[in-house]
PDB file of C-alpha atoms in Angstrom:
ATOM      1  CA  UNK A   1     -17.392  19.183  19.046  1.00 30.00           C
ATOM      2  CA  UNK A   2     -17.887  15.454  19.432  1.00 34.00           C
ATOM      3  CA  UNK A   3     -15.853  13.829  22.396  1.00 49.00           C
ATOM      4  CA  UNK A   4     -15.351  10.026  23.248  1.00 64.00           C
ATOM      5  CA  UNK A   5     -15.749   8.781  27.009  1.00 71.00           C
ATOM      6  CA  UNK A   6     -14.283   5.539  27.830  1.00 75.00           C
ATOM      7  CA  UNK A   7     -15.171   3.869  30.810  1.00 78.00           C
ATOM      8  CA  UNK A   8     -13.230   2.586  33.328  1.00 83.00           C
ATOM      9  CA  UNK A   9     -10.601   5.242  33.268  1.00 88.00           C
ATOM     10  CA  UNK A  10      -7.892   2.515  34.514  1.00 92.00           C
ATOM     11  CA  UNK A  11      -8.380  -1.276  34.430  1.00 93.00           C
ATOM     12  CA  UNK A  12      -6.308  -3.908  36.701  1.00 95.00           C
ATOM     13  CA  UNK A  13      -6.986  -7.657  35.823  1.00 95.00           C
ATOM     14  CA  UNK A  14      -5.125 -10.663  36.074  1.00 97.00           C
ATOM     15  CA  UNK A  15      -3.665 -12.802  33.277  1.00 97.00           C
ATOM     16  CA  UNK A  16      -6.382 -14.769  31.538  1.00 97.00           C
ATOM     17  CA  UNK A  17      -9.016 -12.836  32.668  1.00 97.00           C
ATOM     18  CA  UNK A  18     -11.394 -10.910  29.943  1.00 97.00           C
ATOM     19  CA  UNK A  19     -10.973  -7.037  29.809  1.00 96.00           C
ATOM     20  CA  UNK A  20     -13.793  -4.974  28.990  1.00 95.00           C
ATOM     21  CA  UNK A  21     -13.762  -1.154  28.167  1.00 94.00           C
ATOM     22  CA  UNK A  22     -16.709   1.012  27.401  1.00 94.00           C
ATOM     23  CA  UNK A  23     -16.836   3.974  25.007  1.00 93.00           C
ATOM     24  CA  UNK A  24     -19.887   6.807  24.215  1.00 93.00           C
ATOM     25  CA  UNK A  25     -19.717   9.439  21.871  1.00 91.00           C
ATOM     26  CA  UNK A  26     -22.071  12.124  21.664  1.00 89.00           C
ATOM     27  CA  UNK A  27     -22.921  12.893  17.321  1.00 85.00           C
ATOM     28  CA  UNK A  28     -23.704  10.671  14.569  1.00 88.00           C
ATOM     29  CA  UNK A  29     -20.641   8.372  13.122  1.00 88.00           C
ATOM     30  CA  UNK A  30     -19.579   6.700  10.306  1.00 86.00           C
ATOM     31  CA  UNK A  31     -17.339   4.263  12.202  1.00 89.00           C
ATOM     32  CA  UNK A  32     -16.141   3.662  15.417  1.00 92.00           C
ATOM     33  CA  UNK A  33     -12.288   2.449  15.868  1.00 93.00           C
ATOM     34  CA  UNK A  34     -10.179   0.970  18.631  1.00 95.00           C
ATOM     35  CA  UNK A  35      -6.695   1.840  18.658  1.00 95.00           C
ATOM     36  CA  UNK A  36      -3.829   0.748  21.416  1.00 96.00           C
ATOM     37  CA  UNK A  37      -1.134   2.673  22.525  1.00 94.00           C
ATOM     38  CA  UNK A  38       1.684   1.511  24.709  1.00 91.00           C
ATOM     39  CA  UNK A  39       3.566   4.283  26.606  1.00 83.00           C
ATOM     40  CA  UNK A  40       5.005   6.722  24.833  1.00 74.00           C
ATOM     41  CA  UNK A  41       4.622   4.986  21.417  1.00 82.00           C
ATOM     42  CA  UNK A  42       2.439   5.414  18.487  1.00 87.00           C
ATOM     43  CA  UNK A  43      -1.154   4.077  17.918  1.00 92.00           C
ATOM     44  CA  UNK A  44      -1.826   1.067  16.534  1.00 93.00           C
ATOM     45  CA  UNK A  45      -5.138   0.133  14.881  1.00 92.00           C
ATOM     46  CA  UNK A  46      -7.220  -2.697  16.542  1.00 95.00           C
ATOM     47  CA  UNK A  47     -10.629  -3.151  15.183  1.00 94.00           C
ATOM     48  CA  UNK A  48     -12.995  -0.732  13.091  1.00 92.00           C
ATOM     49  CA  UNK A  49     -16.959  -0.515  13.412  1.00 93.00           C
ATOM     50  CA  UNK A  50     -19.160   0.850  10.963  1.00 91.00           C
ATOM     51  CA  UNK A  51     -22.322   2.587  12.212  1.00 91.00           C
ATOM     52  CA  UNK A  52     -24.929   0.099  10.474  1.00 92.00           C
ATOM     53  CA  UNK A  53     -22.765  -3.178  12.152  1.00 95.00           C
ATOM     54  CA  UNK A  54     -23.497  -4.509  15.711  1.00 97.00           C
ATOM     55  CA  UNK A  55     -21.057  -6.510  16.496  1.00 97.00           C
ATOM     56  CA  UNK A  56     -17.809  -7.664  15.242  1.00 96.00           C
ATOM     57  CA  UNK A  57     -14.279 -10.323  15.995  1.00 96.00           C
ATOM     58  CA  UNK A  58     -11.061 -10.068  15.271  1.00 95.00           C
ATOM     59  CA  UNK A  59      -8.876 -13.016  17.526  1.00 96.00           C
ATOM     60  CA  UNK A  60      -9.229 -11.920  20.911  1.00 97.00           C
ATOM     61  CA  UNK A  61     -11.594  -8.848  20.591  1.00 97.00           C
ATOM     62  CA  UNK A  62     -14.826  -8.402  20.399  1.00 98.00           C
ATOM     63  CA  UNK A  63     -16.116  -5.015  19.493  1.00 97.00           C
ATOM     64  CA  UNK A  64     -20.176  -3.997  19.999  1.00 97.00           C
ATOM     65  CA  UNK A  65     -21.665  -0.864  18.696  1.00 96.00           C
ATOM     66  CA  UNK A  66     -25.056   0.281  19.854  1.00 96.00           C
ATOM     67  CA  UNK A  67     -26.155   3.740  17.994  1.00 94.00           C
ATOM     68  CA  UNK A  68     -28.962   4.431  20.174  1.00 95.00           C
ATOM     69  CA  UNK A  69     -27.213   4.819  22.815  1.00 94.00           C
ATOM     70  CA  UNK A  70     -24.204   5.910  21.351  1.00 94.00           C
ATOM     71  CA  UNK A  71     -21.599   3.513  22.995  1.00 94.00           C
ATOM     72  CA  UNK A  72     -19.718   1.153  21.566  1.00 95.00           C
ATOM     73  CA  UNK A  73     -17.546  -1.977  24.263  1.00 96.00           C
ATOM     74  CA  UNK A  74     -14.137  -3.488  23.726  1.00 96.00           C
ATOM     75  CA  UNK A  75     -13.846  -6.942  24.763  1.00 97.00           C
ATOM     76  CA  UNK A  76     -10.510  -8.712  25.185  1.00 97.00           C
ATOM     77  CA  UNK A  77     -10.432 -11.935  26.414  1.00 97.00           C
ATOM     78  CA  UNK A  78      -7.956 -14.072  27.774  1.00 97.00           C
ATOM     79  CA  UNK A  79      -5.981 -11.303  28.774  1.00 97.00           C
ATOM     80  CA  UNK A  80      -2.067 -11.183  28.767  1.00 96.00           C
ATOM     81  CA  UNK A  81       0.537  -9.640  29.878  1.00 96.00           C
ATOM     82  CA  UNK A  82       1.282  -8.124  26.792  1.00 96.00           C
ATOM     83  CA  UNK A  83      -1.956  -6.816  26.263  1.00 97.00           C
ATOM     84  CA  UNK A  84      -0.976  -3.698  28.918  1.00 97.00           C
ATOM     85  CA  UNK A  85      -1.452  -0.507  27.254  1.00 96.00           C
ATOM     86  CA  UNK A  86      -3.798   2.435  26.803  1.00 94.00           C
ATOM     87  CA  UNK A  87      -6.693   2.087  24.583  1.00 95.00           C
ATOM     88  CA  UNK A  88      -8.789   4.594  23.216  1.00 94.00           C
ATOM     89  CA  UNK A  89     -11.978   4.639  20.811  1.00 94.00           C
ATOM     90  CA  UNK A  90     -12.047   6.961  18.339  1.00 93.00           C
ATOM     91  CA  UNK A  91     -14.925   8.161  15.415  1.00 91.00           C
ATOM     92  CA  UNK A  92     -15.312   8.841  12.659  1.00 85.00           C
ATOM     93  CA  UNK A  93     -18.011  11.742  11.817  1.00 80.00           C
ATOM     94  CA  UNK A  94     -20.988  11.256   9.797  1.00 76.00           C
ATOM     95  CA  UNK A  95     -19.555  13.179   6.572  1.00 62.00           C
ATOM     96  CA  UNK A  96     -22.120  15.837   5.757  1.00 53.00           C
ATOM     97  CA  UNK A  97     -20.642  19.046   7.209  1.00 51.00           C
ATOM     98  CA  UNK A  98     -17.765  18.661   5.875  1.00 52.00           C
ATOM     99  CA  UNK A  99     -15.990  16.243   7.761  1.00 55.00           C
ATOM    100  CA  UNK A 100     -12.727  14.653   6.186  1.00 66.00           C
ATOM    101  CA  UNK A 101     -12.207  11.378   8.228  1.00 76.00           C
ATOM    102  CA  UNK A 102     -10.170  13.112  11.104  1.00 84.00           C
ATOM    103  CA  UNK A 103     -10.538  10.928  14.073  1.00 89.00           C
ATOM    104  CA  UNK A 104     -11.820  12.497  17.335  1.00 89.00           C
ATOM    105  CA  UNK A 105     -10.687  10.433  20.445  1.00 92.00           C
ATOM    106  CA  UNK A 106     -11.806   9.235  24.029  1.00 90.00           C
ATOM    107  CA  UNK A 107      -9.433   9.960  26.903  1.00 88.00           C
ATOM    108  CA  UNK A 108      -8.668   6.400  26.960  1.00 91.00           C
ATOM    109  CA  UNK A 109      -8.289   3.627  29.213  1.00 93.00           C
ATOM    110  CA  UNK A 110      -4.843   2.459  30.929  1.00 94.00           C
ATOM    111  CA  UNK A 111      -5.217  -1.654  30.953  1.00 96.00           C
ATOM    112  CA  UNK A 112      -2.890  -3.102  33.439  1.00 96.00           C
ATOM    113  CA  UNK A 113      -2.516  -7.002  33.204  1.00 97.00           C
ATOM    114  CA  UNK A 114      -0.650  -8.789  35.667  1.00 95.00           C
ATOM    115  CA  UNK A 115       0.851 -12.140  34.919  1.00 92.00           C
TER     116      UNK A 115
ATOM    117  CA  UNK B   1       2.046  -3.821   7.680  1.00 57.00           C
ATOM    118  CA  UNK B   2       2.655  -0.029   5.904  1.00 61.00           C
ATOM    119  CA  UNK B   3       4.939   2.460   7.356  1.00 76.00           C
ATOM    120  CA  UNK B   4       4.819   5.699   7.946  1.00 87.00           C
ATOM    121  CA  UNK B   5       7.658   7.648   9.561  1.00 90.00           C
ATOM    122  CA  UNK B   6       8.214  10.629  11.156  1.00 93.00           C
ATOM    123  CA  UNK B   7      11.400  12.959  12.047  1.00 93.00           C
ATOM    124  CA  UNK B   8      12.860  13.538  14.485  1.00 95.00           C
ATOM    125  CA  UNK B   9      11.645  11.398  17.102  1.00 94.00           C
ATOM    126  CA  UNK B  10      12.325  14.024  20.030  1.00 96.00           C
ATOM    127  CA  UNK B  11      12.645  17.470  19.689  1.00 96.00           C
ATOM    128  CA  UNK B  12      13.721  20.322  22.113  1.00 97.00           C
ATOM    129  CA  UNK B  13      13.264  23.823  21.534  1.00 97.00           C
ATOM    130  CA  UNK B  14      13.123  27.179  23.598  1.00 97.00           C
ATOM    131  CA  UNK B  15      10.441  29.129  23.372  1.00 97.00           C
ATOM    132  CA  UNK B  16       9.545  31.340  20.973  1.00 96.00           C
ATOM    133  CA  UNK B  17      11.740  29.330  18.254  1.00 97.00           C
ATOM    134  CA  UNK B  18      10.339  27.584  15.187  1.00 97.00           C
ATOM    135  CA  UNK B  19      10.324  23.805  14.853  1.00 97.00           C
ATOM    136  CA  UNK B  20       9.394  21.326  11.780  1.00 96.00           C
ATOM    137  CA  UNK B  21       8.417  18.009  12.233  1.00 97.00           C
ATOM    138  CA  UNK B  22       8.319  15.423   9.588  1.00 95.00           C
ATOM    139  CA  UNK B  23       6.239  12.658   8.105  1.00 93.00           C
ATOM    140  CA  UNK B  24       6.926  10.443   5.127  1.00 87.00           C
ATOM    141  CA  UNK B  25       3.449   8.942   4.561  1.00 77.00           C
ATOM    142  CA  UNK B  26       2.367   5.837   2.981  1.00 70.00           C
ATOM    143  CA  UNK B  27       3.567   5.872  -0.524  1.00 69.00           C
ATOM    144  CA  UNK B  28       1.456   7.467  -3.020  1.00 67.00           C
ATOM    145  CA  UNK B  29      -1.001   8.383  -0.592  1.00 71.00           C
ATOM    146  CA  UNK B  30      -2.868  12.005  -1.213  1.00 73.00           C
ATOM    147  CA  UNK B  31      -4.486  12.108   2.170  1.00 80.00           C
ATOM    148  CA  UNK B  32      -2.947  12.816   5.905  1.00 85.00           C
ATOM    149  CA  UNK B  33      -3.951  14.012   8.975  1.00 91.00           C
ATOM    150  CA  UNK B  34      -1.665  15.798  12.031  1.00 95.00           C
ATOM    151  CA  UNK B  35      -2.869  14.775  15.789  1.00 96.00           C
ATOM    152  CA  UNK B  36      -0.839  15.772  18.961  1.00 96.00           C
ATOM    153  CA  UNK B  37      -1.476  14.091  22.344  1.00 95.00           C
ATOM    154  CA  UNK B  38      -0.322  16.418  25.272  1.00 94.00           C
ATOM    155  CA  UNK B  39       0.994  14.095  28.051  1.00 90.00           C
ATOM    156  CA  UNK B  40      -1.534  11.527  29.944  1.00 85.00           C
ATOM    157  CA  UNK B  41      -4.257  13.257  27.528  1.00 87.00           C
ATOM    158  CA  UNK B  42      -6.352  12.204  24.611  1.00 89.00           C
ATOM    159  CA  UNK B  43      -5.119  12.331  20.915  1.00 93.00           C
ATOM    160  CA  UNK B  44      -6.652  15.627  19.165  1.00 94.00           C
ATOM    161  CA  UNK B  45      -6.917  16.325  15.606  1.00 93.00           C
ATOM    162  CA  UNK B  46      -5.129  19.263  14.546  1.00 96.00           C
ATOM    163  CA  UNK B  47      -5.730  19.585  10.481  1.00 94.00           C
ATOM    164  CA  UNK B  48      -6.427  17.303   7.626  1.00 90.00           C
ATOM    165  CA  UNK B  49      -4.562  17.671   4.153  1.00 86.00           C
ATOM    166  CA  UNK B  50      -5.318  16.555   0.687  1.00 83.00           C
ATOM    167  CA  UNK B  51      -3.477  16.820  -2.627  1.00 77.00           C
ATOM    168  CA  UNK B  52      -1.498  19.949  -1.677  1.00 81.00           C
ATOM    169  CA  UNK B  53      -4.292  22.023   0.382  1.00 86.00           C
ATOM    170  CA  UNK B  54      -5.405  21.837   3.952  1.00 90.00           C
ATOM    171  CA  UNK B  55      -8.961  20.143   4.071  1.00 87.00           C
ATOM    172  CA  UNK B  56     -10.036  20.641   7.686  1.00 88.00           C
ATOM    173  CA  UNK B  57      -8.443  22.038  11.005  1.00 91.00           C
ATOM    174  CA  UNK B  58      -9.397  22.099  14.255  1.00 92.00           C
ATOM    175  CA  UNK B  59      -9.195  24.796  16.760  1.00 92.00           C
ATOM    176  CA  UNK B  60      -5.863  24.419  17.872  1.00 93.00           C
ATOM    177  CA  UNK B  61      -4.896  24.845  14.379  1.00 94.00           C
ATOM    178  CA  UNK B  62      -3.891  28.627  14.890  1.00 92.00           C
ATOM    179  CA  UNK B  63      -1.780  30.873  12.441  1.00 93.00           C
ATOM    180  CA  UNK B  64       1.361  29.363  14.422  1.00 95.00           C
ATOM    181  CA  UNK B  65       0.619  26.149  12.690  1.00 96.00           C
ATOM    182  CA  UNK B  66       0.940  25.519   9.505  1.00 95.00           C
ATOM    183  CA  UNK B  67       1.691  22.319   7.297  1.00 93.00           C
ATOM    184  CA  UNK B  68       3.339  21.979   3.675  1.00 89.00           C
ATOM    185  CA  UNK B  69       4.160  19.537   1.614  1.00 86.00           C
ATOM    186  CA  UNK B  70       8.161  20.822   0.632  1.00 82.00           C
ATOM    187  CA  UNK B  71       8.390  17.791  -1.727  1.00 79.00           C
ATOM    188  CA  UNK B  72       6.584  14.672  -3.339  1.00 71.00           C
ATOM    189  CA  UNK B  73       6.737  12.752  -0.583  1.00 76.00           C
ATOM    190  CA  UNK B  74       7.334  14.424   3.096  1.00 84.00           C
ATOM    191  CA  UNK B  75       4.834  16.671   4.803  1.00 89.00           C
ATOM    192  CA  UNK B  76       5.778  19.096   7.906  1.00 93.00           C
ATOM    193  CA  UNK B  77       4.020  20.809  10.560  1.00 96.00           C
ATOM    194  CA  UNK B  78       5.995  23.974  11.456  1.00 96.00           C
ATOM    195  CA  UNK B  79       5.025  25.777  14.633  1.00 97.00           C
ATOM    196  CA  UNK B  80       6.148  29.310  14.481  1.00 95.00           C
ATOM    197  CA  UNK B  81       6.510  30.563  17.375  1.00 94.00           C
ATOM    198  CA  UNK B  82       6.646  27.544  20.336  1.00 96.00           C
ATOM    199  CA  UNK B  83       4.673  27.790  23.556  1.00 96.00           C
ATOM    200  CA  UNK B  84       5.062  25.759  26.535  1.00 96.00           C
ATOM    201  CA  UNK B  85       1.411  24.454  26.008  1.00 95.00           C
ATOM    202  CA  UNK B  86       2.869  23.322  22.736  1.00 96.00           C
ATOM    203  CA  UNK B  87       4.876  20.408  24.566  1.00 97.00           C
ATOM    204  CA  UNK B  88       3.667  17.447  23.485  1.00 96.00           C
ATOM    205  CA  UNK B  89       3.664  14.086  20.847  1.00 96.00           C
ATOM    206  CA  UNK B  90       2.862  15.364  17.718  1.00 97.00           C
ATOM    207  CA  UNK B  91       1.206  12.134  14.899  1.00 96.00           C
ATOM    208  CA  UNK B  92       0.912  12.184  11.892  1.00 93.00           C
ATOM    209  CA  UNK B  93      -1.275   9.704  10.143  1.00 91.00           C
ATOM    210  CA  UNK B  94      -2.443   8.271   6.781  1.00 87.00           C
ATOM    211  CA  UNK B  95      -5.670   6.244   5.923  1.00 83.00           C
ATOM    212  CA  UNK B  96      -5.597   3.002   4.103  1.00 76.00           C
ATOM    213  CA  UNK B  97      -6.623   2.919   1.366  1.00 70.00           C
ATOM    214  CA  UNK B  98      -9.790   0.776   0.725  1.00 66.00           C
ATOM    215  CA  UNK B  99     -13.527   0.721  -1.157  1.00 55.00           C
ATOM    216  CA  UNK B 100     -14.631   2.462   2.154  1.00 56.00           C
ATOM    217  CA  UNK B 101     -13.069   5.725   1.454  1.00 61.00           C
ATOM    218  CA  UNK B 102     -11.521   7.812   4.255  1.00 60.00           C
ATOM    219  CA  UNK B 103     -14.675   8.100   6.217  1.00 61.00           C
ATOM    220  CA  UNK B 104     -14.525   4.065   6.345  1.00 65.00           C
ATOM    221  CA  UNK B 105     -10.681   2.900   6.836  1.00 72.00           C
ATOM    222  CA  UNK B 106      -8.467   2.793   9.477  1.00 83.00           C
ATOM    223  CA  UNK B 107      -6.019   4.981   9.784  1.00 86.00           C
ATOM    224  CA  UNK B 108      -1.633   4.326   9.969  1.00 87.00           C
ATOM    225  CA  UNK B 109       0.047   6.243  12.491  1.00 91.00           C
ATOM    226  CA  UNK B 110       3.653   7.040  12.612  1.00 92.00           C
ATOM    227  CA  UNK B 111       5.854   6.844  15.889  1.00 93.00           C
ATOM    228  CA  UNK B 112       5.470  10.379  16.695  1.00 95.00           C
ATOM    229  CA  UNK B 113       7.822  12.908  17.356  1.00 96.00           C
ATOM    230  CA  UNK B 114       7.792  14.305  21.230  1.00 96.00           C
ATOM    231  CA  UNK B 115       8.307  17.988  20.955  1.00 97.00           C
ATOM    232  CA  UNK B 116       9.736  19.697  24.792  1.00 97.00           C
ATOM    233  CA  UNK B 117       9.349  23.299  24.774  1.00 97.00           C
ATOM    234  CA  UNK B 118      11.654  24.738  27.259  1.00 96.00           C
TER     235      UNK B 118
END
């Protein structure tokens, strides 16, 4: 089965500073997603990928995607305080086989931002 | 934003007892998924389940699990029998809906429900 690395496993960074977090996966996508999770609460959905887009914005984030190497980054810049939470990447399988959109998710990364 | 809810938001059990944990979905929505996240560990997918029938499971979705749909608008997970292993925050999730499909839209979680096995 597919599984999601992200890279640094924990992140400390000042207020204002840009936060970057790696992901790879290992088997052909249809999308990549973000999602944010602070502790103990549900997930919420950041940004989405698809597997023939490069790059992409949404406020603060910037999301990259490379296929070849299988690794997408999460940018967030101008960090703030509130911005402290887990984040993990998560994809979608390619859909032959059978797949029904289930997500398969990295272990995460804990972002720590200190105002 | 849309909501999806789930009940209750903690649960404790003993062992060996059966528990059911609730979802009300996005209205009208056909598709939804079940993910549990076992303390300081990733999310996993445990099943997928589409107009009435289970689509896809994963491994961990053993005869102890099983998911209905009781009426026309909440879904359940029972667990049979409860393990310890089974302790845990238990998701459920909807896409939204979109041109994309559900291999191209993001997907609305619920709050969770945190089950302690004891």
């Amino acid at each position: 089965s597919q599984q999601g690395e992200e890279d640094p496993q924990a992140l400390s960074i000042q207020e204002g500073e840009n936060a970057t977090m790696n992901c790879s996966y290992k088997t052909s996508i249809n999308n990549l997603q973000w999602y944010r999770q602070n502790s103990g609460r549900g997930l919420v959905h950041l940004i989405l990928i698809r597997s023939n887009e490069r790059e992409k914005h949404s406020g603060r984030l910037r999301v990259t995607l490379d296929t070849s190497k299988k690794s997408s980054s999460l940018l967030i810049t101008a960090s703030r305080a509130a911005d402290t939470a887990s984040y993990f990447c998560a994809t979608v399988p390619r859909n032959y086989g059978g797949s029904q959109g289930n997500l398969i998710f990295g272990k995460g990364t804990k972002l720590s931002v200190k105002p | 934003e849309p909501e999806v809810t789930q009940t209750p938001s903690h649960q404790v059990t003993q062992m060996g007892q059966e528990v059911i944990l609730r979802c009300v979905p996005i209205s009208n929505h056909l598709y939804f998924y079940w993910y549990r996240q076992i303390l300081g560990q990733k999310v996993e997918f445990l099943v997928s389940f589409y107009n009435n029938e289970i689509s896809e499971k994963s491994e961990i979705f053993d005869d102890q699990f099983s998911v209905e749909r009781p009426d026309g608008s909440n879904f359940t997970l029972k667990i049979r029998s409860t393990k310890l292993e089974d302790s845990a925050m238990y998701f459920c999730a909807t896409p939204r809906p979109g041109q994309g499909g559900i291999w191209n839209n993001e997907q609305f979680f619920g709050p969770g429900t945190r089950l302690t096995v004891l």
